[in-house]
Coordinates of C-alpha atoms and ligand atoms in Angstrom, one line a residue:
X279 CA -23.9 -35.5 -9.0
X280 CA -27.6 -35.5 -8.1
X281 CA -27.0 -33.4 -5.1
X282 CA -25.1 -30.9 -7.2
X283 CA -28.0 -30.7 -9.7
X284 CA -30.6 -30.5 -6.9
X285 CA -28.7 -27.8 -5.1
X286 CA -28.5 -25.6 -8.2
X287 CA -32.2 -26.1 -8.8
X288 CA -33.0 -25.0 -5.2
X289 CA -30.9 -21.9 -5.6
X290 CA -32.7 -21.1 -8.9
X291 CA -36.1 -21.5 -7.1
X292 CA -35.1 -19.3 -4.3
X293 CA -33.8 -16.6 -6.6
X294 CA -36.8 -16.6 -8.9
X295 CA -39.1 -16.2 -5.8
X296 CA -37.0 -13.5 -4.1
X297 CA -36.3 -11.5 -7.3
X298 CA -40.0 -11.7 -8.4
X299 CA -41.0 -10.4 -5.0
X300 CA -38.3 -7.7 -5.0
X301 CA -39.8 -6.2 -8.2
X302 CA -43.2 -5.9 -6.5
X303 CA -42.6 -5.2 -2.9
X304 CA -42.3 -1.5 -2.0
X305 CA -40.6 -0.1 1.1
X306 CA -39.8 3.5 2.0
X307 CA -40.2 6.6 -0.2
X308 CA -36.8 8.4 -0.3
X309 CA -37.4 9.8 -3.8
X310 CA -41.0 10.7 -3.7
X311 CA -43.7 12.0 -1.3
X312 CA -46.2 9.4 -2.5
X313 CA -44.4 6.5 -4.1
X314 CA -42.4 3.9 -2.3
X315 CA -39.4 2.2 -4.0
X316 CA -39.4 -1.4 -5.1
X317 CA -36.9 -3.4 -3.1
X318 CA -34.9 -4.4 -6.2
X319 CA -34.0 -0.7 -6.8
X320 CA -32.0 -0.7 -3.6
X321 CA -28.3 -1.2 -4.3
X322 CA -27.8 -3.5 -1.3
X323 CA -30.7 -5.7 -2.4
X324 CA -29.1 -6.0 -5.9
X325 CA -25.8 -6.9 -4.4
X326 CA -27.4 -9.6 -2.2
X327 CA -29.4 -11.2 -5.0
X328 CA -27.5 -10.6 -8.2
X329 CA -24.1 -11.8 -7.0
X330 CA -25.9 -15.1 -5.9
X331 CA -27.7 -15.2 -9.3
X332 CA -24.4 -15.0 -11.1
X333 CA -22.9 -17.8 -9.0
X334 CA -26.1 -19.9 -9.6
X335 CA -25.7 -19.5 -13.4
X336 CA -22.0 -20.5 -13.0
X337 CA -22.9 -23.5 -10.9
X338 CA -25.7 -24.5 -13.4
X339 CA -23.3 -24.4 -16.4
X340 CA -20.7 -26.4 -14.4
X341 CA -23.4 -28.9 -13.4
X342 CA -24.2 -29.4 -17.1
X343 CA -20.5 -30.2 -17.8
X344 CA -20.6 -32.7 -15.0
X345 CA -23.6 -34.4 -16.6
X346 CA -21.8 -34.4 -19.9
X347 CA -18.7 -36.0 -18.4
X348 CA -20.9 -38.6 -16.6
X349 CA -22.6 -39.4 -20.0
X350 CA -19.2 -39.7 -21.7
X351 CA -18.0 -42.2 -19.1
X352 CA -21.2 -44.3 -18.6
X353 CA -22.1 -44.4 -22.3
X354 CA -18.6 -45.9 -22.8
X355 CA -17.6 -43.1 -25.2
X356 CA -14.6 -42.1 -23.0
X357 CA -14.3 -44.6 -20.3
X358 CA -10.7 -45.0 -19.2
X359 CA -9.6 -45.3 -15.6
X360 CA -8.4 -41.6 -15.9
X361 CA -11.8 -40.5 -17.1
X362 CA -13.5 -42.1 -14.1
X363 CA -11.0 -40.4 -11.8
X364 CA -11.7 -37.1 -13.6
X365 CA -15.4 -37.6 -13.1
X366 CA -15.0 -38.4 -9.4
X367 CA -12.8 -35.4 -8.9
X368 CA -15.1 -33.1 -10.8
X369 CA -18.1 -34.2 -8.8
X370 CA -16.1 -33.9 -5.6
X371 CA -15.2 -30.3 -6.6
X372 CA -18.6 -29.1 -7.6
X373 CA -20.9 -30.7 -5.0
X374 CA -19.4 -28.8 -2.0
X375 CA -19.6 -25.4 -3.8
X376 CA -23.2 -25.8 -5.1
X377 CA -24.6 -27.2 -1.8
X378 CA -23.0 -24.5 0.3
X379 CA -24.1 -22.0 -2.2
X380 CA -27.7 -23.3 -2.1
X381 CA -27.8 -23.0 1.7
X382 CA -26.4 -19.5 1.6
X383 CA -28.8 -18.5 -1.2
X384 CA -31.9 -19.9 0.5
X385 CA -31.0 -18.0 3.7
X386 CA -30.2 -14.7 1.9
X387 CA -33.4 -15.0 -0.3
X388 CA -35.4 -15.8 2.8
X389 CA -34.1 -12.6 4.5
X390 CA -34.5 -10.6 1.3
X391 CA -38.3 -11.4 1.4
X392 CA -38.5 -10.2 5.0
X393 CA -41.3 -11.7 7.1
X394 CA -43.0 -13.1 4.0
X395 CA -39.8 -15.1 3.5
X396 CA -40.3 -16.7 6.9
X397 CA -43.8 -18.0 6.1
X398 CA -43.8 -21.7 5.4
X399 CA -46.1 -21.2 2.4
X400 CA -43.1 -19.5 0.6
X401 CA -41.0 -22.6 1.0
X402 CA -37.6 -21.1 1.9
X403 CA -37.6 -22.6 5.4
X404 CA -38.6 -26.1 4.3
X405 CA -36.2 -26.1 1.3
X406 CA -33.4 -25.0 3.6
X407 CA -34.2 -27.7 6.1
X408 CA -34.2 -30.3 3.3
X409 CA -31.0 -29.1 1.9
X410 CA -29.1 -28.8 5.1
X411 CA -27.8 -32.3 5.1
X412 CA -26.6 -32.0 1.5
X413 CA -23.4 -30.5 2.9
X414 CA -22.8 -33.7 4.8
X415 CA -24.2 -36.8 3.1
X416 CA -22.7 -38.5 0.0
X417 CA -19.4 -37.1 1.3
X418 CA -18.9 -34.2 3.8
X419 CA -18.0 -31.1 1.8
X420 CA -14.7 -30.4 3.5
X421 CA -13.6 -34.0 3.1
X422 CA -14.6 -34.0 -0.6
X423 CA -12.5 -30.8 -1.1
X424 CA -9.6 -32.6 0.4
X425 CA -10.0 -35.3 -2.2
X426 CA -9.8 -32.6 -4.9
X427 CA -6.7 -31.1 -3.3
X428 CA -4.9 -34.4 -3.2
X429 CA -5.6 -34.8 -6.9
X430 CA -4.4 -31.3 -7.7
X431 CA -1.2 -32.1 -5.8
X432 CA -0.8 -35.4 -7.6
X433 CA -1.2 -33.7 -11.0
X434 CA 1.3 -31.0 -9.8
X435 CA 3.8 -33.6 -8.8
X436 CA 3.4 -35.5 -12.1
X437 CA 3.9 -32.3 -14.1
X438 CA 7.0 -31.2 -12.2
X439 CA 8.5 -34.5 -11.3
X440 CA 11.7 -33.6 -13.2
X441 CA 11.8 -30.0 -12.6
X442 CA 14.0 -28.2 -10.2
X443 CA 11.8 -26.3 -7.7
X444 CA 14.1 -23.4 -7.8
X445 CA 13.3 -22.6 -11.4
X446 CA 9.6 -23.3 -11.0
X447 CA 8.6 -19.6 -10.8
X448 CA 10.1 -19.1 -14.2
X449 CA 8.7 -22.3 -15.7
X450 CA 6.0 -21.4 -18.2
X451 CA 4.7 -24.1 -20.5
X452 CA 3.0 -23.4 -23.8
X453 CA -0.7 -22.6 -23.7
X454 CA -2.6 -25.8 -23.5
X455 CA -5.0 -25.9 -26.4
X456 CA -6.6 -29.2 -25.7
X457 CA -10.4 -28.6 -25.4
X458 CA -10.6 -31.9 -23.5
X459 CA -9.2 -30.1 -20.5
X460 CA -12.2 -27.9 -20.5
X461 CA -14.5 -30.8 -21.1
X462 CA -13.3 -32.8 -18.2
X463 CA -13.2 -29.6 -16.2
X464 CA -9.8 -30.6 -14.8
X465 CA -7.5 -27.8 -15.7
X466 CA -4.0 -29.2 -15.4
X467 CA -1.2 -27.4 -13.7
X468 CA 0.4 -26.9 -17.1
X469 CA -2.5 -24.7 -18.1
X470 CA -2.4 -22.8 -14.8
X471 CA 1.2 -22.0 -15.6
X472 CA 0.5 -21.0 -19.1
X473 CA -2.4 -18.7 -18.1
X474 CA -0.4 -16.9 -15.5
X475 CA 1.8 -15.3 -18.1
X476 CA -0.5 -12.4 -18.3
X477 CA -0.9 -11.6 -14.6
X478 CA 0.8 -8.2 -15.0
X479 CA -1.7 -7.3 -17.7
X480 CA -4.4 -8.5 -15.4
X481 CA -3.4 -5.9 -12.8
X482 CA -3.8 -3.2 -15.4
X483 CA -7.4 -4.1 -16.5
X484 CA -9.4 -6.5 -14.3
X485 CA -12.6 -6.2 -16.3
X486 CA -12.0 -8.3 -19.4
X487 CA -12.3 -12.0 -19.7
X488 CA -8.6 -12.7 -20.2
X489 CA -7.7 -10.7 -17.1
X490 CA -10.3 -12.5 -14.9
X491 CA -9.1 -15.8 -16.1
X492 CA -5.5 -14.8 -15.4
X493 CA -6.2 -13.6 -11.9
X494 CA -8.4 -16.6 -10.9
X495 CA -6.0 -19.1 -12.5
X496 CA -2.9 -17.6 -11.0
X497 CA -4.4 -17.8 -7.5
X498 CA -5.0 -21.6 -7.9
X499 CA -1.6 -22.2 -9.4
X500 CA 0.2 -20.2 -6.8
X501 CA -1.7 -21.9 -3.9
X502 CA -1.1 -25.4 -5.3
X503 CA 2.6 -24.6 -6.0
X504 CA 3.1 -23.1 -2.5
X505 CA 1.7 -26.2 -0.8
X506 CA 3.4 -28.5 -3.3
X507 CA 6.7 -27.0 -2.5
X508 CA 6.1 -27.1 1.3
X509 CA 5.2 -30.7 1.1
X510 CA 8.1 -31.7 -1.1
X511 CA 9.7 -34.8 0.3
X512 CA 6.8 -35.5 2.7
X513 CA 6.5 -38.9 1.2
X514 CA 10.0 -39.8 2.3
X515 CA 9.4 -38.8 6.0
X516 CA 8.4 -41.4 8.6
X517 CA 4.6 -41.8 8.5
X518 CA 3.9 -39.7 11.6
X519 CA 6.1 -36.8 10.5
X520 CA 4.7 -36.9 7.0
X521 CA 1.2 -36.7 8.3
X522 CA 2.0 -33.9 10.6
X523 CA 3.6 -31.9 7.8
X524 CA 0.6 -32.5 5.6
X525 CA -1.8 -31.5 8.4
X526 CA 0.1 -28.2 9.0
X527 CA -0.9 -27.2 5.4
X528 CA -4.4 -28.7 5.4
X529 CA -6.2 -25.4 5.5
X530 CA -4.3 -24.0 2.6
X531 CA -4.9 -27.2 0.6
X532 CA -8.6 -27.1 1.1
X533 CA -8.7 -23.4 0.1
X534 CA -6.7 -24.2 -3.0
X535 CA -9.3 -26.9 -3.9
X536 CA -12.1 -24.5 -3.4
X537 CA -10.4 -21.9 -5.6
X538 CA -9.9 -24.6 -8.2
X539 CA -13.6 -25.5 -8.1
X540 CA -14.5 -21.8 -8.5
X541 CA -12.3 -21.5 -11.5
X542 CA -14.1 -24.6 -13.0
X543 CA -17.4 -22.8 -12.5
X544 CA -16.0 -19.6 -14.1
X545 CA -14.7 -21.6 -17.1
X546 CA -18.0 -23.4 -17.5
X547 CA -19.8 -20.1 -17.6
X548 CA -17.3 -18.7 -20.1
X549 CA -17.6 -21.7 -22.3
X550 CA -21.4 -21.5 -22.2
X551 CA -21.2 -17.8 -23.3
X552 CA -19.3 -18.9 -26.4
X553 CA -22.4 -20.9 -27.5
X554 CA -24.9 -18.0 -27.1
X555 CA -25.8 -16.7 -30.5
X556 CA -28.3 -13.9 -29.7
X557 CA -26.3 -10.7 -29.2
X558 CA -28.5 -9.2 -26.5
X559 CA -28.5 -12.4 -24.5
X560 CA -24.8 -12.7 -24.8
X561 CA -24.3 -9.1 -23.6
X562 CA -26.4 -9.6 -20.4
X563 CA -24.9 -13.0 -19.7
X564 CA -21.4 -11.6 -20.1
X565 CA -22.2 -8.9 -17.4
X566 CA -23.4 -11.7 -15.2
X567 CA -20.2 -13.8 -15.8
X568 CA -18.2 -10.7 -15.1
X569 CA -20.1 -10.2 -11.9
X570 CA -19.3 -13.8 -10.9
X571 CA -15.6 -13.4 -11.7
X572 CA -15.2 -10.0 -10.0
X573 CA -17.1 -11.2 -7.0
X574 CA -14.7 -14.1 -6.6
X575 CA -11.8 -11.6 -6.9
X576 CA -13.4 -9.2 -4.4
X577 CA -14.0 -12.1 -1.9
X578 CA -10.2 -12.9 -2.1
X579 CA -9.0 -9.4 -2.4
X580 CA -6.7 -9.8 0.6
X581 CA -4.9 -12.6 -1.1
X582 CA -4.4 -10.6 -4.3
X583 CA -3.1 -7.7 -2.3
X584 CA -0.9 -9.7 0.0
X585 CA 0.6 -11.5 -3.0
X586 CA 1.1 -8.4 -5.0
X587 CA -1.3 -9.4 -7.8
X588 CA -3.3 -6.2 -7.6
X589 CA -2.2 -2.7 -6.6
X590 CA -4.2 -1.0 -3.9
X591 CA -5.5 1.4 -6.5
X592 CA -6.7 -1.4 -8.8
X593 CA -8.2 -3.3 -5.9
X594 CA -10.4 -0.3 -5.1
X595 CA -11.9 -0.4 -8.5
X596 CA -13.3 -3.9 -8.1
X597 CA -16.2 -2.9 -5.9
X598 CA -16.9 0.1 -8.0
X599 CA -17.1 -2.0 -11.1
X600 CA -19.3 -4.6 -9.4
X601 CA -21.7 -1.8 -8.5
X602 CA -21.8 -0.6 -12.1
X603 CA -22.6 -4.1 -13.2
X604 CA -25.5 -4.3 -10.8
X605 CA -27.1 -1.3 -12.4
X606 CA -26.7 -2.8 -15.9
X607 CA -28.2 -6.1 -14.8
X608 CA -31.2 -4.6 -12.9
X609 CA -33.5 -4.2 -16.0
X610 CA -32.9 -7.8 -17.0
X611 CA -33.2 -9.4 -13.6
X612 CA -36.6 -10.8 -14.1
X613 CA -35.7 -12.2 -17.5
X614 CA -32.7 -13.9 -16.0
X615 CA -34.8 -15.8 -13.4
X616 CA -37.7 -16.4 -15.8
X617 CA -35.1 -18.1 -18.1
X618 CA -35.0 -20.9 -15.5
X619 CA -38.4 -21.9 -16.9
X620 CA -40.3 -22.6 -13.7
X621 CA -44.0 -22.6 -13.7
X622 CA -46.2 -22.1 -10.6
X623 CA -46.4 -25.8 -10.2
X624 CA -42.6 -25.8 -9.6
X625 CA -42.4 -22.7 -7.5
X626 CA -45.4 -23.3 -5.2
X627 CA -44.6 -20.1 -3.3
X628 CA -47.4 -17.5 -2.8
X629 CA -45.0 -14.5 -3.2
X630 CA -43.8 -15.8 -6.6
X631 CA -47.2 -15.6 -8.1
X632 CA -47.5 -11.8 -8.5
X633 CA -49.7 -11.6 -5.4
X634 CA -47.6 -8.8 -3.9
X635 CA -48.0 -6.7 -7.0
X636 CA -51.8 -7.0 -6.7
X637 CA -51.7 -6.1 -3.0
X638 CA -49.4 -3.1 -3.7
X639 CA -51.5 -1.9 -6.6
X640 CA -54.7 -2.1 -4.5
X641 CA -53.0 -0.1 -1.7
X642 CA -51.6 2.5 -4.1
X643 CA -55.0 3.0 -5.8
X644 CA -56.6 3.3 -2.3
X645 CA -54.2 6.1 -1.2
X646 CA -54.5 7.8 -4.6
X647 CA -58.3 8.0 -4.2
X648 CA -57.9 9.2 -0.6
X649 CA -55.5 12.0 -1.6
X650 CA -57.8 13.1 -4.4
X651 CA -60.8 13.3 -2.1
X652 CA -58.9 15.7 0.2
X653 CA -59.7 13.4 3.2
X654 CA -56.2 11.9 3.4
X655 CA -54.6 12.2 6.8
X656 CA -51.7 14.6 6.6
X657 CA -48.3 13.1 7.4
X658 CA -46.8 14.5 10.6
X659 CA -43.5 15.3 8.8
X660 CA -45.4 17.3 6.1
X661 CA -47.4 19.1 8.9
X662 CA -44.1 20.0 10.7
X663 CA -42.5 21.1 7.4
X664 CA -45.5 23.3 6.7
X665 CA -45.4 24.8 10.2
X666 CA -41.7 25.6 10.0
X667 CA -42.0 27.0 6.5
X668 CA -45.1 28.9 7.6
X669 CA -43.4 30.6 10.6
X670 CA -40.3 31.4 8.5
X671 CA -42.5 33.1 5.9
X672 CA -44.3 35.0 8.7
X673 CA -41.0 36.2 9.9
X674 CA -40.0 37.5 6.5
X675 CA -43.4 39.1 6.1
X676 CA -43.0 40.9 9.5
X677 CA -39.5 42.1 8.5
X678 CA -40.9 43.4 5.2
X679 CA -43.7 45.1 7.0
Ligands
FAD863 C1 -29.5 -37.9 6.6 C2 -28.3 -38.8 6.3 C3 -28.5 -39.8 5.4 C4 -27.3 -40.6 5.1 N1 -27.5 -41.7 4.2 C5 -26.5 -42.5 3.9 C6 -26.6 -43.6 3.1 O1 -27.7 -43.9 2.6 N2 -25.6 -44.5 2.9 C7 -24.4 -44.2 3.5 O2 -23.5 -45.0 3.3 N3 -24.2 -43.1 4.3 C8 -25.2 -42.3 4.5 N4 -25.0 -41.2 5.4 C9 -23.7 -41.0 6.0 C10 -22.9 -39.8 5.4 O3 -22.3 -40.2 4.2 C11 -21.9 -39.4 6.4 O4 -22.6 -38.7 7.5 C12 -20.9 -38.4 5.8 O5 -20.1 -39.0 4.9 C13 -20.1 -37.7 6.9 O6 -19.5 -38.6 7.8 P1 -19.7 -38.6 9.3 O7 -21.1 -38.3 9.7 O8 -19.0 -39.8 9.9 O9 -18.9 -37.3 9.7 P2 -17.4 -37.1 10.2 O10 -16.5 -37.8 9.2 O11 -17.3 -37.5 11.7 O12 -17.2 -35.6 10.1 C14 -17.6 -34.6 11.1 C15 -16.9 -33.3 10.8 O13 -15.5 -33.4 10.8 C16 -14.9 -33.0 9.7 N5 -13.8 -33.9 9.2 C17 -13.8 -35.2 9.1 N6 -12.7 -35.7 8.7 C18 -11.8 -34.6 8.5 C19 -10.5 -34.5 8.1 N7 -9.7 -35.5 7.7 N8 -10.0 -33.2 8.0 C20 -10.7 -32.2 8.4 N9 -12.0 -32.3 8.8 C21 -12.5 -33.5 8.9 C22 -16.0 -33.0 8.6 O14 -15.7 -31.9 7.7 C23 -17.2 -32.7 9.4 O15 -17.4 -31.3 9.5 C24 -26.1 -40.4 5.7 C25 -26.0 -39.3 6.5 C26 -27.1 -38.5 6.8 C27 -26.9 -37.4 7.8

């Protein structure tokens, strides 16, 4: 639990630093002769940072649910054996995702700050070195996900103990309304089945909340059901054969556990949205939640296509829509990282202090003065353009003459 919380905090620190820097650092001047663009106006830079910002918000909300569950159990409010198992499974699901995400985010933010990101004074390198072992200690991430997968299978088996597997595809239980499922974060198979009722609709419109939920939930349910049915009867086989059968599906199992944990993060984000009262904040956070949901769908687009959940045409719209969300989020990017509430005493990174803006402003003022004085060196490209333009004009003048 602590590793999960610390990993989310490290991702937030990295993103605050990288996004602050990207609003100040200027590189290349495609749209003006004199002014360079700030890095954050480049689409690729937005993709790199905003998708990770969205995941960080999701991981943060999920981490808060984990703390709530921890408090419920250890305060004795809800402390049954099942609650303790839920707590363990939830921690085992979230820790791998948030620690891997932190390592990925630290690296991407490091690169997004270029050479400045590599300076030890900006902390990416040391934070990344510190967090490296988070993927291993207190339970190796892959092994933890296997624990989650086993729980999913056990729940699945419990749910369908008396159900003929042949009719499973048509088996749709009523929508689970119990908020406790959300609270524990453990969405039972029953709910997966209920939610998949609208997959067809999801293929029509992938943008709205219900469709995102349907697509993400359907993937987990289908993956668990596929492995569940492949492993049916494994328990009755001799130990060696049973283990071999299990092992031949291990990769799919771990992927199902990961998809399940991603769904928990998405649900935590969506639940948090429901508590936001300020309409402006809600709007921006909804874009960010959509960016998280659609990024997950984009990452697994091959699965959705191979399993007929999205048409080719619809799949092509995912990337386009993500790009539109990036543009909408851009004006709010600084607010979104300032909302983490870090002060300079937490950040302790030179490039998060506004130092780059001061440097850029100084340089721009210097070049402005130089241009105004008429002493500015003339850019070779401009010189060449003048020459070409000049000789063309001369040609026209000669012909006219
Ligand atoms: C810096 C540090 C501090 C630590 N502090 C403590 C401590 O205070 N107390 C304590 O008890 N322990 C501590 N540990 C131990 C830590 O919990 C273990 O390192 C961790 O659980 C992984 O176990 P392992 O090192 O034996 O790796 P292994 O289990 O040998 O794993 C190696 C690799 O094999 C993979 N793997 C293993 N089993 C499977 C499987 N069934 N299927 C697929 N892949 C598999 C793993 O994913 C991993 O990539 C610490 C470790 C480190 C590095």
